[in-house]
Short mmCIF file of N, CA and C in Angstrom, two decimals:
data_model
loop_
_atom_site.label_atom_id
_atom_site.label_comp_id
_atom_site.label_asym_id
_atom_site.label_seq_id
_atom_site.Cartn_x
_atom_site.Cartn_y
_atom_site.Cartn_z
N MET A 6 79.54 -73.63 -146.54
CA MET A 6 79.44 -73.78 -145.09
C MET A 6 79.75 -75.25 -144.74
N ALA A 7 79.19 -76.18 -145.43
CA ALA A 7 79.46 -77.63 -145.14
C ALA A 7 80.90 -77.95 -145.40
N GLY A 8 81.50 -77.38 -146.42
CA GLY A 8 82.93 -77.58 -146.70
C GLY A 8 83.81 -77.10 -145.59
N LEU A 9 83.47 -75.97 -144.97
CA LEU A 9 84.24 -75.48 -143.88
C LEU A 9 84.15 -76.36 -142.61
N LEU A 10 82.92 -76.88 -142.40
CA LEU A 10 82.75 -77.86 -141.27
C LEU A 10 83.65 -79.10 -141.46
N VAL A 11 83.60 -79.67 -142.65
CA VAL A 11 84.42 -80.81 -142.89
C VAL A 11 85.92 -80.51 -142.82
N LEU A 12 86.28 -79.29 -143.34
CA LEU A 12 87.70 -78.87 -143.24
C LEU A 12 88.11 -78.73 -141.82
N SER A 13 87.28 -78.24 -140.91
CA SER A 13 87.64 -78.10 -139.51
C SER A 13 87.82 -79.48 -138.91
N ARG A 14 86.95 -80.44 -139.32
CA ARG A 14 87.10 -81.80 -138.80
C ARG A 14 88.41 -82.39 -139.25
N LEU A 15 88.83 -82.17 -140.50
CA LEU A 15 90.12 -82.68 -140.97
C LEU A 15 91.28 -82.03 -140.18
N ALA A 16 91.17 -80.73 -139.94
CA ALA A 16 92.21 -80.09 -139.21
C ALA A 16 92.43 -80.65 -137.84
N MET A 17 91.33 -80.99 -137.13
CA MET A 17 91.40 -81.59 -135.80
C MET A 17 91.94 -83.01 -135.92
N ASP A 18 91.56 -83.73 -136.93
CA ASP A 18 92.18 -85.09 -137.13
C ASP A 18 93.61 -85.07 -137.36
N PHE A 19 94.08 -84.21 -138.24
CA PHE A 19 95.54 -84.11 -138.53
C PHE A 19 96.29 -83.56 -137.28
N ARG A 20 95.71 -82.71 -136.58
CA ARG A 20 96.39 -82.14 -135.39
C ARG A 20 96.50 -83.19 -134.26
N SER A 21 95.43 -83.93 -134.03
CA SER A 21 95.47 -84.87 -132.91
C SER A 21 96.00 -86.23 -133.26
N GLY A 22 95.96 -86.56 -134.58
CA GLY A 22 96.40 -87.93 -134.98
C GLY A 22 95.43 -88.99 -134.72
N VAL A 23 94.20 -88.63 -134.43
CA VAL A 23 93.13 -89.63 -134.11
C VAL A 23 91.98 -89.25 -135.01
N THR A 24 91.38 -90.21 -135.68
CA THR A 24 90.22 -90.01 -136.51
C THR A 24 89.23 -91.12 -136.21
N SER A 25 87.91 -90.80 -136.41
CA SER A 25 86.89 -91.78 -136.07
C SER A 25 85.77 -91.77 -137.18
N SER A 26 85.05 -92.84 -137.21
CA SER A 26 83.94 -93.02 -138.10
C SER A 26 82.95 -93.90 -137.48
N ASN A 27 81.98 -94.35 -138.25
CA ASN A 27 81.00 -95.30 -137.74
C ASN A 27 81.62 -96.67 -137.43
N TRP A 28 82.69 -96.93 -138.05
CA TRP A 28 83.35 -98.31 -137.87
C TRP A 28 84.40 -98.39 -136.86
N GLY A 29 84.81 -97.25 -136.30
CA GLY A 29 85.86 -97.33 -135.26
C GLY A 29 86.63 -96.04 -135.22
N THR A 30 87.63 -96.09 -134.33
CA THR A 30 88.56 -94.94 -134.10
C THR A 30 89.97 -95.46 -134.39
N TRP A 31 90.70 -94.63 -135.12
CA TRP A 31 92.04 -95.04 -135.47
C TRP A 31 93.05 -93.97 -135.20
N ARG A 32 94.22 -94.42 -134.72
CA ARG A 32 95.35 -93.52 -134.43
C ARG A 32 96.37 -93.60 -135.55
N ARG A 33 96.94 -92.44 -135.82
CA ARG A 33 97.92 -92.37 -136.92
C ARG A 33 99.10 -93.31 -136.64
N ASP A 34 99.58 -93.48 -135.43
CA ASP A 34 100.74 -94.24 -135.13
C ASP A 34 100.44 -95.74 -134.98
N GLU A 35 99.14 -96.13 -134.78
CA GLU A 35 98.80 -97.52 -134.55
C GLU A 35 98.25 -98.22 -135.85
N ASP A 36 97.33 -97.54 -136.52
CA ASP A 36 96.71 -98.14 -137.71
C ASP A 36 96.69 -97.08 -138.84
N TYR A 37 97.87 -96.86 -139.41
CA TYR A 37 98.10 -95.84 -140.37
C TYR A 37 97.23 -95.96 -141.65
N ALA A 38 97.03 -97.20 -142.13
CA ALA A 38 96.21 -97.39 -143.36
C ALA A 38 94.80 -96.96 -143.16
N ARG A 39 94.19 -97.32 -142.09
CA ARG A 39 92.73 -96.98 -141.82
C ARG A 39 92.67 -95.46 -141.53
N TYR A 40 93.65 -94.93 -140.85
CA TYR A 40 93.67 -93.50 -140.62
C TYR A 40 93.72 -92.72 -141.91
N CYS A 41 94.63 -93.11 -142.82
CA CYS A 41 94.68 -92.49 -144.12
C CYS A 41 93.42 -92.61 -144.95
N CYS A 42 92.81 -93.76 -144.94
CA CYS A 42 91.60 -93.99 -145.71
C CYS A 42 90.48 -93.04 -145.19
N ASN A 43 90.36 -92.97 -143.87
CA ASN A 43 89.30 -92.09 -143.32
C ASN A 43 89.55 -90.64 -143.59
N THR A 44 90.78 -90.15 -143.39
CA THR A 44 91.03 -88.78 -143.67
C THR A 44 91.00 -88.43 -145.14
N CYS A 45 91.35 -89.36 -145.97
CA CYS A 45 91.22 -89.13 -147.46
C CYS A 45 89.75 -89.10 -147.85
N PHE A 46 88.92 -89.89 -147.23
CA PHE A 46 87.50 -89.86 -147.51
C PHE A 46 86.90 -88.48 -147.18
N TRP A 47 87.28 -87.99 -146.01
CA TRP A 47 86.75 -86.64 -145.63
C TRP A 47 87.33 -85.56 -146.47
N ALA A 48 88.55 -85.68 -146.94
CA ALA A 48 89.15 -84.69 -147.83
C ALA A 48 88.38 -84.63 -149.13
N VAL A 49 87.98 -85.81 -149.65
CA VAL A 49 87.17 -85.80 -150.91
C VAL A 49 85.78 -85.20 -150.66
N VAL A 50 85.18 -85.45 -149.50
CA VAL A 50 83.87 -84.84 -149.23
C VAL A 50 84.00 -83.35 -149.21
N ALA A 51 85.05 -82.81 -148.55
CA ALA A 51 85.29 -81.40 -148.46
C ALA A 51 85.51 -80.78 -149.84
N LEU A 52 86.25 -81.49 -150.66
CA LEU A 52 86.50 -80.99 -152.06
C LEU A 52 85.22 -80.94 -152.83
N LEU A 53 84.32 -81.94 -152.66
CA LEU A 53 83.08 -81.93 -153.39
C LEU A 53 82.18 -80.76 -152.89
N TRP A 54 82.10 -80.51 -151.61
CA TRP A 54 81.32 -79.37 -151.05
C TRP A 54 81.82 -78.07 -151.60
N PHE A 55 83.15 -77.94 -151.63
CA PHE A 55 83.71 -76.66 -152.12
C PHE A 55 83.46 -76.47 -153.58
N SER A 56 83.52 -77.59 -154.34
CA SER A 56 83.20 -77.55 -155.78
C SER A 56 81.76 -77.16 -156.07
N VAL A 57 80.88 -77.69 -155.35
CA VAL A 57 79.45 -77.37 -155.49
C VAL A 57 79.20 -75.84 -155.17
N GLY A 58 79.89 -75.38 -154.10
CA GLY A 58 79.82 -73.98 -153.71
C GLY A 58 80.34 -73.07 -154.80
N VAL A 59 81.45 -73.44 -155.41
CA VAL A 59 82.02 -72.64 -156.49
C VAL A 59 81.10 -72.57 -157.73
N LEU A 60 80.52 -73.79 -158.07
CA LEU A 60 79.60 -73.82 -159.18
C LEU A 60 78.36 -72.96 -158.96
N ILE A 61 77.87 -72.94 -157.73
CA ILE A 61 76.70 -72.12 -157.46
C ILE A 61 77.06 -70.65 -157.50
N MET A 62 78.26 -70.30 -156.99
CA MET A 62 78.63 -68.90 -156.97
C MET A 62 78.88 -68.34 -158.36
N ILE A 63 79.39 -69.13 -159.25
CA ILE A 63 79.61 -68.63 -160.65
C ILE A 63 78.34 -68.73 -161.52
N GLY A 64 77.27 -69.34 -161.01
CA GLY A 64 76.05 -69.36 -161.72
C GLY A 64 75.87 -70.53 -162.62
N TYR A 65 76.76 -71.51 -162.59
CA TYR A 65 76.65 -72.65 -163.46
C TYR A 65 75.53 -73.58 -163.02
N THR A 66 75.37 -73.70 -161.70
CA THR A 66 74.27 -74.46 -161.12
C THR A 66 73.30 -73.55 -160.42
N PRO A 67 72.25 -73.14 -161.07
CA PRO A 67 71.35 -72.10 -160.43
C PRO A 67 70.53 -72.80 -159.30
N LEU A 68 70.26 -72.00 -158.28
CA LEU A 68 69.44 -72.50 -157.16
C LEU A 68 67.94 -72.47 -157.67
N PRO A 69 67.13 -73.31 -157.02
CA PRO A 69 65.75 -73.32 -157.41
C PRO A 69 65.13 -72.01 -157.17
N SER A 70 64.23 -71.60 -158.00
CA SER A 70 63.57 -70.24 -157.91
C SER A 70 62.62 -70.20 -156.69
N ILE A 71 62.12 -71.36 -156.30
CA ILE A 71 61.17 -71.38 -155.15
C ILE A 71 61.80 -70.84 -153.85
N TRP A 72 63.15 -70.91 -153.77
CA TRP A 72 63.82 -70.39 -152.57
C TRP A 72 63.73 -68.87 -152.53
N PHE A 73 63.54 -68.22 -153.72
CA PHE A 73 63.59 -66.80 -153.76
C PHE A 73 62.20 -66.16 -153.97
N SER A 74 61.16 -66.99 -153.98
CA SER A 74 59.83 -66.47 -154.27
C SER A 74 59.24 -65.90 -152.97
N ARG A 75 58.44 -64.85 -153.12
CA ARG A 75 57.75 -64.25 -151.97
C ARG A 75 56.26 -64.54 -152.08
N SER A 76 55.67 -64.84 -151.00
CA SER A 76 54.21 -65.11 -151.05
C SER A 76 53.42 -63.88 -150.54
#
């Protein structure tokens, strides 16, 4: 779920050519290096979230049993 949210943010950034973070807002045509750094950062975050999701789905990283206990 989190990976899809980050992916939608990346899609909007690529479509509009404007990205933002806590340090500022950058346009693709004005400050290309900072724009690339920010979009690459969010691409890595999305990749990590998708990797964690895949590991949980195949059972390599089990979820805590307390989430499934009934009282």
